[in-house]
mmCIF file of C-alpha atoms in Angstrom:
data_model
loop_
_atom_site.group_PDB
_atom_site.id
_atom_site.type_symbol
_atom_site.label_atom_id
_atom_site.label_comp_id
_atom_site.label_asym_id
_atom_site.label_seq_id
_atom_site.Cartn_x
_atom_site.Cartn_y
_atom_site.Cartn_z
ATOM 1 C CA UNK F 136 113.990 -38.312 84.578
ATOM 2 C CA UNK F 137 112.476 -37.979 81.434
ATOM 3 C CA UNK F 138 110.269 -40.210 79.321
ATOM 4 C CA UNK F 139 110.411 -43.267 81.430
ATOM 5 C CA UNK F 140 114.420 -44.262 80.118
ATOM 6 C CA UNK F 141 115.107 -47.700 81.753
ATOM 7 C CA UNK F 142 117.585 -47.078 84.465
ATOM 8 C CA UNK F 143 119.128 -49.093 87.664
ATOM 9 C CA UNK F 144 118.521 -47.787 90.923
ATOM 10 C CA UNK F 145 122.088 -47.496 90.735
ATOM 11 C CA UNK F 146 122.164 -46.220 87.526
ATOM 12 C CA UNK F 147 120.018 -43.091 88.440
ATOM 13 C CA UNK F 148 121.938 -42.097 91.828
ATOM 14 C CA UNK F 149 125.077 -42.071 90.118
ATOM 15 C CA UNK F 150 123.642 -39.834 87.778
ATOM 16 C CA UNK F 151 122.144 -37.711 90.607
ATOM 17 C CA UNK F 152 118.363 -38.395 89.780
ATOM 18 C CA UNK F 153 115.471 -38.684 92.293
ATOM 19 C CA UNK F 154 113.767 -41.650 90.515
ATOM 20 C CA UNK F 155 114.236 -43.893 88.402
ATOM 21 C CA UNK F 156 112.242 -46.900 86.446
ATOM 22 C CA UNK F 157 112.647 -50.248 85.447
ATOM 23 C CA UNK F 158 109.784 -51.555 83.501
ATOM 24 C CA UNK F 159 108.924 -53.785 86.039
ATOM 25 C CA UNK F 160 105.546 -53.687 87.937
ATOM 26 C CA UNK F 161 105.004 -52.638 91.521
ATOM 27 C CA UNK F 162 102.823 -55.121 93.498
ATOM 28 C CA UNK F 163 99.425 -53.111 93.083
ATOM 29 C CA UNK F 164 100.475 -53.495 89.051
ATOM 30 C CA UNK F 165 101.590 -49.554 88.614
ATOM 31 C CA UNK F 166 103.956 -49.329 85.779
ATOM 32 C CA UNK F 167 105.929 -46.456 87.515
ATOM 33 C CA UNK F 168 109.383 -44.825 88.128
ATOM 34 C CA UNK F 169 110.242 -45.476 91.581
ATOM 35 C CA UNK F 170 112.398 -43.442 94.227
ATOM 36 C CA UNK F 171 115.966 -43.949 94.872
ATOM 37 C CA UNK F 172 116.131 -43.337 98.517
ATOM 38 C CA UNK F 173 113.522 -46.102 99.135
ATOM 39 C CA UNK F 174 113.097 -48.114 95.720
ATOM 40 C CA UNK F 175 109.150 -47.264 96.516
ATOM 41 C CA UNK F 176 106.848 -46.749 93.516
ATOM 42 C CA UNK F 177 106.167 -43.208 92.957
ATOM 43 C CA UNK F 178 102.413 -44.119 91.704
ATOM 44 C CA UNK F 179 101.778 -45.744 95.226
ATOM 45 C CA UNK F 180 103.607 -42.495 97.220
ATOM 46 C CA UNK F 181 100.792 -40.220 95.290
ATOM 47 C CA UNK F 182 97.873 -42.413 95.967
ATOM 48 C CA UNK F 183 98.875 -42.876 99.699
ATOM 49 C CA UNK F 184 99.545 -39.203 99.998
ATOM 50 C CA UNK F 185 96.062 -38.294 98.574
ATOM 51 C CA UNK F 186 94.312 -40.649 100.798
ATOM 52 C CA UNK F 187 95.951 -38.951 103.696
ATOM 53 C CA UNK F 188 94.979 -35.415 102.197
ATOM 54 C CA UNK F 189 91.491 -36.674 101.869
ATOM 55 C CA UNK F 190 91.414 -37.852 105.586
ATOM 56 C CA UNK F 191 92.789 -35.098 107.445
ATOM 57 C CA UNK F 192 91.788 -31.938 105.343
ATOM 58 C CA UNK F 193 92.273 -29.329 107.688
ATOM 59 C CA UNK F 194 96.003 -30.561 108.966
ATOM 60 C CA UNK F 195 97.357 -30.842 105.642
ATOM 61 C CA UNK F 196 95.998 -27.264 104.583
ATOM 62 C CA UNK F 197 97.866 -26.239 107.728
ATOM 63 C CA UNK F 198 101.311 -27.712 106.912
ATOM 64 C CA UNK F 199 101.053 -27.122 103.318
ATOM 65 C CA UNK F 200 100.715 -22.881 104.819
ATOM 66 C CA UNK F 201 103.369 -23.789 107.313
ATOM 67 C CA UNK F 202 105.660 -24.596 104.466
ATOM 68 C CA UNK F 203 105.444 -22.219 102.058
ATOM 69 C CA UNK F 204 105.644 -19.410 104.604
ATOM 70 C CA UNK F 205 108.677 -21.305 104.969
ATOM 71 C CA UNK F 206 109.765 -21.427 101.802
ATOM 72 C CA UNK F 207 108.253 -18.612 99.592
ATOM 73 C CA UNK F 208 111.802 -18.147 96.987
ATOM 74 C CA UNK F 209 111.944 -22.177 97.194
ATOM 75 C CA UNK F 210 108.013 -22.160 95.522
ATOM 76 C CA UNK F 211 108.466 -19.562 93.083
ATOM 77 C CA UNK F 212 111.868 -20.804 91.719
ATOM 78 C CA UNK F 213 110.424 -23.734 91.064
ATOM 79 C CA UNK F 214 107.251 -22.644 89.706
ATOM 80 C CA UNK F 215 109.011 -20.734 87.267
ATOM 81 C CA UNK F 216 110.897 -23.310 86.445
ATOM 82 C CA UNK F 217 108.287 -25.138 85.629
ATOM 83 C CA UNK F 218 106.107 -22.958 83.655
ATOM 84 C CA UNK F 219 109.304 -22.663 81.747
ATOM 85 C CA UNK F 220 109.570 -26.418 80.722
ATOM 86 C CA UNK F 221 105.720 -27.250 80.725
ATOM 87 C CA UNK F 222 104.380 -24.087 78.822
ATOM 88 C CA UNK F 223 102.214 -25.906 76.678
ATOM 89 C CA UNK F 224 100.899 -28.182 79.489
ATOM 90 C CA UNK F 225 100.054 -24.984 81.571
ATOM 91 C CA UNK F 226 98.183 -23.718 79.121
ATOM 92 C CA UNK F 227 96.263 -26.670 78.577
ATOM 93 C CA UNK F 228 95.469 -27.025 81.899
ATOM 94 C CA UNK F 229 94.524 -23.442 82.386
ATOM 95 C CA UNK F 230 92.165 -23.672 79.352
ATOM 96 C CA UNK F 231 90.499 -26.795 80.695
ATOM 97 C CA UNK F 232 90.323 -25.177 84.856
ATOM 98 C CA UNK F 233 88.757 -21.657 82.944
ATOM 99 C CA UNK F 234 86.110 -23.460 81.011
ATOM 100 C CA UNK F 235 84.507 -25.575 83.375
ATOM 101 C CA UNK F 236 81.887 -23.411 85.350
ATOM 102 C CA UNK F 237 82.873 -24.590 88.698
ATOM 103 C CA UNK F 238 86.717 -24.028 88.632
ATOM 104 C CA UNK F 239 85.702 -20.513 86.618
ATOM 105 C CA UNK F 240 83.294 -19.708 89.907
ATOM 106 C CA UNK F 241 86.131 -20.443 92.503
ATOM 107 C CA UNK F 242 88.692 -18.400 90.299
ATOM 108 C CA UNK F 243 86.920 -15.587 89.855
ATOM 109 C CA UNK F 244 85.686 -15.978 94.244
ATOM 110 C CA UNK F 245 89.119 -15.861 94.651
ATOM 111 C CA UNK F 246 90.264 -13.155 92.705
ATOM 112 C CA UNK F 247 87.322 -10.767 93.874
ATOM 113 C CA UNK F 248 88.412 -11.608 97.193
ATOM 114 C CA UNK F 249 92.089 -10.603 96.826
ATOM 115 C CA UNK F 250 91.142 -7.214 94.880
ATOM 116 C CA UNK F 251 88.898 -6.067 97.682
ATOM 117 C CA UNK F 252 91.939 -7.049 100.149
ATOM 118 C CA UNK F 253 94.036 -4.848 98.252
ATOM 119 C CA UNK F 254 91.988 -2.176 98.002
ATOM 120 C CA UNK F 255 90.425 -2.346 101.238
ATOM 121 C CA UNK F 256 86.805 -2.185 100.019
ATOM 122 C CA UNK F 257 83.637 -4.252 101.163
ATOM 123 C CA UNK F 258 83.065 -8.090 100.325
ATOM 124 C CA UNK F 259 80.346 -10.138 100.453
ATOM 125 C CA UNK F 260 79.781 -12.449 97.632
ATOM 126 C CA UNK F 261 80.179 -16.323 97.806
ATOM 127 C CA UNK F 262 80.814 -19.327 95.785
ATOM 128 C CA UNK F 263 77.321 -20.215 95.092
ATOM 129 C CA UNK F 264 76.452 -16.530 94.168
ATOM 130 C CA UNK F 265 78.503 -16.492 91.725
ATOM 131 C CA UNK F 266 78.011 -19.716 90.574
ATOM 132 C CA UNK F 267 74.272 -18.667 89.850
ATOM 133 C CA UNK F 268 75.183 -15.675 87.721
ATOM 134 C CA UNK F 269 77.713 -17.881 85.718
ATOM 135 C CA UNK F 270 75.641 -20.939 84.977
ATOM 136 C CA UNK F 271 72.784 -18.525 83.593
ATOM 137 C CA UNK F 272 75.716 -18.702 80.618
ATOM 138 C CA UNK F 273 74.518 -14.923 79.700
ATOM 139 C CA UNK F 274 76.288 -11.143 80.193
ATOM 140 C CA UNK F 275 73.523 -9.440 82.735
ATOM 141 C CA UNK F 276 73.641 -5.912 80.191
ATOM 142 C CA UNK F 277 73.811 -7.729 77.093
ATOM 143 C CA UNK F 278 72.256 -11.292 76.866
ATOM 144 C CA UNK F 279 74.812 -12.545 75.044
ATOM 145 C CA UNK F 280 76.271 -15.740 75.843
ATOM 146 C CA UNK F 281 79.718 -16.574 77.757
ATOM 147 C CA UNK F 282 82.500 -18.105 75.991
ATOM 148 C CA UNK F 283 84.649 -19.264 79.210
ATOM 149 C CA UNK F 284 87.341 -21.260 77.147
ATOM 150 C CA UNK F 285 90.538 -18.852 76.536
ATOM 151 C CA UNK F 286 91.189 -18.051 73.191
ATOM 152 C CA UNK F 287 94.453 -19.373 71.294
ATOM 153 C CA UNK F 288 97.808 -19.154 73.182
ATOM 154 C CA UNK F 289 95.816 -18.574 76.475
ATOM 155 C CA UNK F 290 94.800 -14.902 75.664
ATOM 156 C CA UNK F 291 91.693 -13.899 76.974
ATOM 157 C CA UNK F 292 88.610 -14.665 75.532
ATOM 158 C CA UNK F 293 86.399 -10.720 75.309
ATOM 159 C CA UNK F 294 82.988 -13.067 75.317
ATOM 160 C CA UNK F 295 84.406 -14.782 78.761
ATOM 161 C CA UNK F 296 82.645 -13.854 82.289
ATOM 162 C CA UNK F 297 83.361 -10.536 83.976
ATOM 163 C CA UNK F 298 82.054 -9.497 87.803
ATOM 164 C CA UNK F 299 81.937 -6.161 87.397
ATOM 165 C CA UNK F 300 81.203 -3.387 90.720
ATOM 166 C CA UNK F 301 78.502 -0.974 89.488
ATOM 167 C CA UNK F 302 79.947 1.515 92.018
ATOM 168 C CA UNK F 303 83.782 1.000 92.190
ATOM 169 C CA UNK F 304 83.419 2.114 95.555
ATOM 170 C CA UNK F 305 80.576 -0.291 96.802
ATOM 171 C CA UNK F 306 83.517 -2.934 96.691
ATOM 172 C CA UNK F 307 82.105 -6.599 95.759
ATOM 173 C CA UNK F 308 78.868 -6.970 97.330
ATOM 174 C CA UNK F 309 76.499 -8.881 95.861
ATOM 175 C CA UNK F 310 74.161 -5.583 95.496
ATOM 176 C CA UNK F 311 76.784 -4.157 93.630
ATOM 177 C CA UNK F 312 78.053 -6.759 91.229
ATOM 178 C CA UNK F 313 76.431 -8.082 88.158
ATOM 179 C CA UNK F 314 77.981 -10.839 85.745
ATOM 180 C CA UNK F 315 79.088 -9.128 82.393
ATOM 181 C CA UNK F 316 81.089 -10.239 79.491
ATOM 182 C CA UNK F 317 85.254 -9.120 80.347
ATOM 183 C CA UNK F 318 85.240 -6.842 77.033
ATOM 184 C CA UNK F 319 82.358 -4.806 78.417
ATOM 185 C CA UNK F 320 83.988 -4.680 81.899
ATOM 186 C CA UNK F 321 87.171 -3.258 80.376
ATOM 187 C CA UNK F 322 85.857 -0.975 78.211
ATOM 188 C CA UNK F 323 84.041 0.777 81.368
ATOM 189 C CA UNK F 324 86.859 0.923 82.899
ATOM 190 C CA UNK F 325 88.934 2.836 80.822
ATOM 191 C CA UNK F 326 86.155 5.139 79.331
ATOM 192 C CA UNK F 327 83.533 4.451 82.018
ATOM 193 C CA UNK F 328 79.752 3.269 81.423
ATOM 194 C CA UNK F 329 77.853 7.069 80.166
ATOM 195 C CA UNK F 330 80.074 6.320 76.992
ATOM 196 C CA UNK F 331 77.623 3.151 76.432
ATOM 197 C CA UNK F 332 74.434 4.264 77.552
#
């Protein structure tokens, strides 16, 4: 339902909606649509739901892999369906996760992690590693400073943080890994490093 339009519970199943939202209060004083299966307020659901994220961590990573083993299409139907009707707000949210160092630290963990999956080469680095190298705010080769936030329309930023392998081969250890800005990274990788020595 969009922008909070005053609807009935009965109003909203007959038009086939999930929610729906009278004005009216809850009793913990949350101004918010409420479900039509149960007439609960939706504001309460999320609160509850984090609390019991928040108390058993480890069960609700396990259901939340359960499911979307379950339901891979299901996820990515409605992912794109989202991204489709909340461009804007993606991109806002992406440029606020990629400039904060912390969320930029597990992103990039992440990534370097898949990549050496893929190409089945070593790993070794961790969150606080990198963390380190990206809160010294400065490209290892150049000593110019890192501009994490994305540049207009979410296109990447060529001042933003890079973890670049030394020796492809070497995979990501921490050895063989220095922090560099992205537009360096990519230029060594499609003319290689003697060009800019």
């Amino acid at each position: 339902m969009l922008n909070n339009q005053l609807l009935s519970k009965e109003q909203a199943r007959q038009l086939g909606a999930r929610t729906f939202f009278t004005g009216i209060v809850c009793k913990r004083g949350h101004a918010s649509q409420r479900s039509v299966a149960n007439g609960s307020c939706m504001q309460c659901n999320r609160e509850n739901q984090n609390k019991y994220r928040a108390m058993n961590v480890e069960e609700d990573r396990r259901s939340s892999r359960e499911w979307y083993a379950a339901n891979k299409e299901r996820a990515a139907a409605w992912k794109r369906s989202w991204l489709e009707n909340n461009r804007e707000r993606y991109q806002e949210r992406r440029r606020r996760y990629r400039s904060r160092t912390s969320t930029r630290a597990k992103e990039m963990l992440n990534s370097a992690k898949w990549s050496a999956k893929e190409k089945s080469i070593p790993f070794d680095l961790d969150s606080e590693w990198i963390s380190g190298r990206l809160g010294a705010g400065v490209c290892e080769l150049t000593g110019l400073a890192f501009r994490l936030e994305p540049l207009a329309g979410g296109r990447q930023n060529p001042y933003t943080a890079s973890l670049d392998r030394i020796k492809p081969e070497l995979g990501y250890v921490k050895s063989n890994v220095r922090m560099i800005l992205w537009a360096l990274n990519a230029a060594f990788n499609t003319y290689g490093e003697g060009v800019y020595a």
